[in-house]
CSV table of C-alpha atoms in Angstrom, one decimal:
chain,number,residue,atom,x,y,z
C,1,MET,CA,26.3,4.8,-88.7
C,2,ILE,CA,28.9,3.6,-91.3
C,3,ILE,CA,27.5,2.5,-94.6
C,4,VAL,CA,29.5,0.2,-96.7
C,5,ASN,CA,29.3,1.0,-100.4
C,6,LEU,CA,31.4,-1.9,-101.6
C,7,ASP,CA,28.6,-3.2,-104.0
C,8,VAL,CA,28.4,0.3,-105.6
C,9,MET,CA,32.2,0.3,-106.3
C,10,MET,CA,32.1,-3.3,-107.5
C,11,ALA,CA,29.3,-2.4,-109.9
C,12,ARG,CA,31.3,0.7,-111.2
C,13,ARG,CA,34.3,-1.5,-111.8
C,14,LYS,CA,32.2,-4.3,-113.2
C,15,MET,CA,33.8,-6.7,-110.8
C,16,SER,CA,32.1,-9.8,-109.3
C,17,LEU,CA,32.4,-10.9,-105.7
C,18,ASN,CA,34.4,-13.9,-106.6
C,19,GLU,CA,36.9,-11.9,-108.7
C,20,LEU,CA,37.3,-9.3,-105.9
C,21,SER,CA,37.7,-12.1,-103.4
C,22,GLU,CA,40.5,-13.8,-105.4
C,23,ARG,CA,42.3,-10.5,-106.1
C,24,VAL,CA,42.0,-9.2,-102.5
C,25,GLY,CA,42.8,-12.5,-100.9
C,26,ILE,CA,39.9,-12.8,-98.5
C,27,THR,CA,37.1,-15.4,-98.7
C,28,VAL,CA,33.8,-14.7,-100.4
C,29,ALA,CA,32.0,-15.3,-97.1
C,30,ASN,CA,34.0,-12.5,-95.4
C,31,LEU,CA,33.6,-10.2,-98.3
C,32,SER,CA,29.9,-10.8,-98.2
C,33,ILE,CA,29.8,-9.9,-94.5
C,34,LEU,CA,31.6,-6.7,-95.3
C,35,LYS,CA,29.3,-5.9,-98.3
C,36,THR,CA,26.1,-6.5,-96.4
C,37,GLY,CA,27.3,-4.2,-93.5
C,38,LYS,CA,27.4,-7.0,-90.9
C,39,ALA,CA,31.1,-6.5,-90.2
C,40,LYS,CA,32.0,-5.0,-86.8
C,41,ALA,CA,35.4,-3.8,-87.9
C,42,VAL,CA,37.7,-3.6,-91.0
C,43,ARG,CA,41.4,-4.1,-90.9
C,44,PHE,CA,43.6,-1.4,-92.6
C,45,SER,CA,45.3,-4.2,-94.5
C,46,THR,CA,41.9,-5.3,-95.9
C,47,LEU,CA,40.9,-1.8,-96.8
C,48,ASP,CA,44.3,-1.2,-98.4
C,49,ALA,CA,43.9,-4.3,-100.6
C,50,ILE,CA,40.3,-3.5,-101.6
C,51,CYS,CA,41.2,0.1,-102.5
C,52,ARG,CA,44.2,-1.2,-104.5
C,53,VAL,CA,42.1,-3.7,-106.5
C,54,LEU,CA,39.1,-1.3,-107.0
C,55,ASP,CA,41.4,1.7,-107.6
C,56,CYS,CA,39.5,3.9,-105.2
C,57,THR,CA,39.9,5.5,-101.8
C,58,PRO,CA,38.4,4.4,-98.4
C,59,GLY,CA,35.9,7.3,-98.7
C,60,ASP,CA,34.5,5.6,-101.8
C,61,ILE,CA,33.8,2.4,-99.9
C,62,LEU,CA,32.8,3.7,-96.5
C,63,GLU,CA,30.3,6.5,-95.8
C,64,TYR,CA,29.2,8.1,-92.6
C,65,CYS,CA,25.5,8.7,-92.2
C,66,PRO,CA,24.1,10.3,-88.9
C,67,ASP,CA,21.7,8.0,-87.0
C,68,ALA,CA,18.1,9.1,-87.2
C,69,GLU,CA,16.9,9.7,-83.6
K,1,MET,CA,44.3,-22.1,-83.6
K,2,LYS,CA,47.7,-23.8,-83.5
K,3,LYS,CA,47.8,-27.6,-84.1
K,4,THR,CA,49.5,-28.1,-80.6
K,5,SER,CA,46.8,-26.1,-78.9
K,6,GLY,CA,44.1,-28.1,-80.6
K,7,LYS,CA,45.7,-31.4,-79.5
K,8,LEU,CA,46.2,-30.1,-75.9
K,9,LEU,CA,42.5,-29.0,-75.7
K,10,THR,CA,41.4,-32.3,-77.1
K,11,ILE,CA,43.4,-34.1,-74.4
K,12,LEU,CA,42.0,-31.8,-71.7
K,13,CYS,CA,38.5,-32.4,-73.0
K,14,VAL,CA,38.9,-36.2,-72.9
K,15,PHE,CA,40.4,-35.9,-69.4
K,16,ALA,CA,37.4,-33.8,-68.3
K,17,LEU,CA,35.0,-36.4,-69.7
K,18,ILE,CA,36.9,-39.2,-67.9
K,19,CYS,CA,36.7,-37.2,-64.7
K,20,THR,CA,32.9,-36.6,-65.2
K,21,LEU,CA,32.5,-40.4,-65.6
K,22,MET,CA,34.5,-41.1,-62.5
K,23,TRP,CA,32.5,-38.6,-60.6
K,24,VAL,CA,29.3,-40.3,-61.5
K,25,ALA,CA,30.7,-43.7,-60.8
K,26,PHE,CA,31.9,-42.5,-57.4
K,27,TYR,CA,28.4,-41.3,-56.5
K,28,ALA,CA,26.9,-44.5,-57.8
K,29,VAL,CA,29.1,-46.5,-55.4
K,30,GLN,CA,28.5,-44.1,-52.6
K,31,SER,CA,24.7,-44.4,-53.2
K,32,TYR,CA,25.0,-48.1,-52.6
K,33,PHE,CA,26.8,-47.6,-49.2
K,34,VAL,CA,24.5,-44.7,-48.2
K,35,LEU,CA,21.4,-47.0,-48.8
K,36,THR,CA,22.8,-50.3,-47.4
K,37,THR,CA,25.3,-49.6,-44.7
K,38,GLY,CA,22.7,-48.9,-42.1
K,39,SER,CA,24.5,-46.6,-39.6
K,40,GLY,CA,27.0,-43.8,-39.4
K,41,ASN,CA,27.3,-40.2,-40.7
K,42,GLY,CA,25.8,-39.5,-44.0
K,43,VAL,CA,24.2,-43.0,-44.2
K,44,ILE,CA,20.4,-43.5,-44.4
K,45,ASN,CA,19.1,-44.3,-41.0
K,46,TRP,CA,16.3,-46.7,-42.0
K,47,GLY,CA,13.3,-46.6,-39.6
K,48,SER,CA,14.1,-43.1,-38.3
K,49,PRO,CA,11.4,-40.4,-38.4
K,50,ASN,CA,10.7,-38.5,-41.7
K,51,MET,CA,12.1,-41.2,-44.0
K,52,GLY,CA,10.1,-39.7,-46.9
K,53,GLY,CA,11.8,-36.4,-46.5
K,54,LYS,CA,15.2,-38.0,-46.2
K,55,LEU,CA,14.8,-40.2,-49.3
K,56,THR,CA,13.4,-37.3,-51.3
K,57,MET,CA,16.5,-35.3,-50.4
K,58,PHE,CA,18.7,-38.2,-51.4
K,59,VAL,CA,16.9,-38.6,-54.8
K,60,ILE,CA,17.1,-34.9,-55.5
K,61,ASN,CA,20.8,-34.9,-54.6
K,62,ARG,CA,21.5,-37.8,-57.1
K,63,LEU,CA,19.3,-36.2,-59.8
K,64,LEU,CA,21.3,-33.0,-59.4
K,65,ILE,CA,24.5,-34.9,-59.7
K,66,LEU,CA,23.3,-36.5,-62.9
K,67,THR,CA,22.1,-33.1,-64.2
K,68,LEU,CA,25.5,-31.6,-63.5
K,69,ALA,CA,27.4,-34.5,-65.1
K,70,GLY,CA,25.2,-34.1,-68.2
K,71,LEU,CA,25.8,-30.4,-68.3
K,72,MET,CA,29.5,-30.9,-68.0
K,73,ALA,CA,29.6,-33.6,-70.7
K,74,ALA,CA,27.5,-31.4,-73.0
K,75,PHE,CA,29.9,-28.5,-72.4
K,76,VAL,CA,33.0,-30.6,-73.2
K,77,PHE,CA,31.3,-32.2,-76.3
K,78,ASN,CA,30.4,-28.7,-77.5
K,79,ILE,CA,34.0,-27.6,-77.2
K,80,LEU,CA,35.2,-30.7,-79.1
K,81,LYS,CA,32.6,-30.0,-81.8
K,82,HIS,CA,33.7,-26.4,-82.4
K,83,LEU,CA,37.4,-27.2,-82.1
K,84,LYS,CA,37.8,-27.9,-85.8
K,85,GLY,CA,36.3,-24.5,-86.6
K,86,GLY,CA,39.2,-23.0,-84.6
K,87,THR,CA,37.3,-21.8,-81.6
K,88,ILE,CA,36.3,-23.2,-78.2
K,89,PHE,CA,33.6,-20.5,-77.6
K,90,ASN,CA,30.0,-21.0,-78.6
K,91,ARG,CA,26.5,-19.8,-77.5
K,92,ALA,CA,25.3,-23.2,-76.3
K,93,ASN,CA,28.1,-23.3,-73.8
K,94,VAL,CA,27.4,-19.8,-72.5
K,95,VAL,CA,23.9,-21.0,-71.7
K,96,LEU,CA,25.2,-24.3,-70.2
K,97,LEU,CA,27.5,-22.4,-67.9
K,98,TRP,CA,24.7,-20.1,-66.6
K,99,ILE,CA,22.6,-23.2,-65.9
K,100,MET,CA,25.6,-24.8,-64.1
K,101,ALA,CA,26.0,-21.6,-62.0
K,102,ILE,CA,22.5,-22.1,-60.8
K,103,VAL,CA,22.5,-25.9,-60.3
K,104,LEU,CA,25.9,-26.1,-58.6
K,105,PRO,CA,25.1,-24.1,-55.4
K,106,ILE,CA,21.7,-25.9,-55.1
K,107,HIS,CA,23.5,-29.3,-55.4
K,108,SER,CA,26.0,-28.1,-52.8
K,109,PHE,CA,23.3,-27.0,-50.4
K,110,ILE,CA,21.3,-30.3,-50.8
K,111,SER,CA,24.5,-32.3,-50.6
K,112,ASP,CA,25.5,-30.6,-47.3
K,113,ASN,CA,22.1,-31.2,-45.7
K,114,MET,CA,21.7,-34.7,-47.0
K,115,GLY,CA,24.7,-35.9,-45.0
K,116,PHE,CA,23.2,-34.6,-41.7
K,117,ALA,CA,19.6,-35.4,-42.5
K,118,CYS,CA,20.1,-39.0,-43.6
K,119,SER,CA,21.9,-40.1,-40.5
K,120,ALA,CA,19.7,-38.1,-38.1
K,121,SER,CA,17.8,-40.3,-35.7
K,122,ASP,CA,15.1,-37.8,-35.2
K,123,HIS,CA,14.2,-34.3,-36.4
K,124,TYR,CA,16.9,-32.5,-38.3
K,125,GLU,CA,17.5,-28.7,-38.8
K,126,TRP,CA,18.5,-27.4,-42.2
K,127,CYS,CA,22.0,-26.0,-42.2
K,128,LEU,CA,23.6,-23.4,-44.5
K,129,THR,CA,27.3,-23.4,-44.8
K,130,ASP,CA,29.6,-21.2,-47.0
K,131,THR,CA,30.1,-23.9,-49.6
K,132,PRO,CA,27.1,-23.1,-51.9
K,133,PHE,CA,28.2,-19.5,-51.9
K,134,VAL,CA,31.8,-20.4,-52.8
K,135,TYR,CA,30.5,-22.6,-55.6
K,136,ALA,CA,28.1,-19.9,-56.8
K,137,ILE,CA,30.9,-17.3,-56.9
K,138,VAL,CA,33.3,-19.5,-58.8
K,139,ALA,CA,30.6,-20.7,-61.3
K,140,VAL,CA,29.4,-17.2,-62.0
K,141,LEU,CA,32.9,-15.9,-62.5
K,142,VAL,CA,33.6,-18.7,-64.9
K,143,ALA,CA,30.3,-18.0,-66.7
K,144,ILE,CA,31.1,-14.3,-67.0
K,145,LEU,CA,34.6,-14.9,-68.2
K,146,TYR,CA,33.4,-17.4,-70.8
K,147,LYS,CA,30.7,-15.0,-72.0
K,148,LEU,CA,33.2,-12.2,-72.4
K,149,ALA,CA,35.6,-14.4,-74.3
K,150,TYR,CA,32.7,-15.6,-76.5
K,151,ASP,CA,31.7,-12.0,-77.3
K,152,ALA,CA,35.3,-11.1,-78.1
K,153,ALA,CA,35.6,-14.2,-80.4
K,154,GLU,CA,32.3,-13.2,-82.2
K,155,GLU,CA,33.6,-9.7,-82.7
K,156,GLN,CA,36.9,-11.0,-84.0
K,157,LYS,CA,34.9,-13.2,-86.4
K,158,LEU,CA,33.2,-10.2,-87.8
K,159,THR,CA,36.5,-8.2,-88.2
K,160,ILE,CA,37.3,-8.5,-91.9
């Protein structure tokens, strides 16, 4: 499964959800869906904007974790 | 959703509601003639054998028509309610369509038989035509397509 580490990167950059939402240009509700791992898919344009604002790479935000059988 | 699409859908929904009302009104008028005309095909043959069975079938038929009209009206109202949110797909309508897919062929079967049974002067045989199956196929197809579209819309909603 894919784990979203958006909250970790936000904490590292000391950025609130509201500030990230304003700078990325997507709603707090949608960012919250992404942060809590409820999102089914992420657009490249969204990933690009988040990486630009948080000054990181997609690998810092998304992590692959094998499912426990 | 585009503004023009929203307007067009609203017009279609209002049209569907008017059609549902006319459908119920038609059956209300028809009920009057079925019960009072006294002879002819599809008309209650008062005094003939098995009146209880015939009247039960008539009542079930009318109740199914009212149920279907209610389901259709609820379906349209649900679409109108969700239109402002930019979608016409919602879980309640998925359930409503599956219920309609069950009720519609039953209504068709009862409706087919009511016509023969009511005017029969003596014992009547139940008949099975292809109409209930046609209704069932169309209703199930619509329900499946709506469910697929609803799932796609939900997935789209969770694409950030």
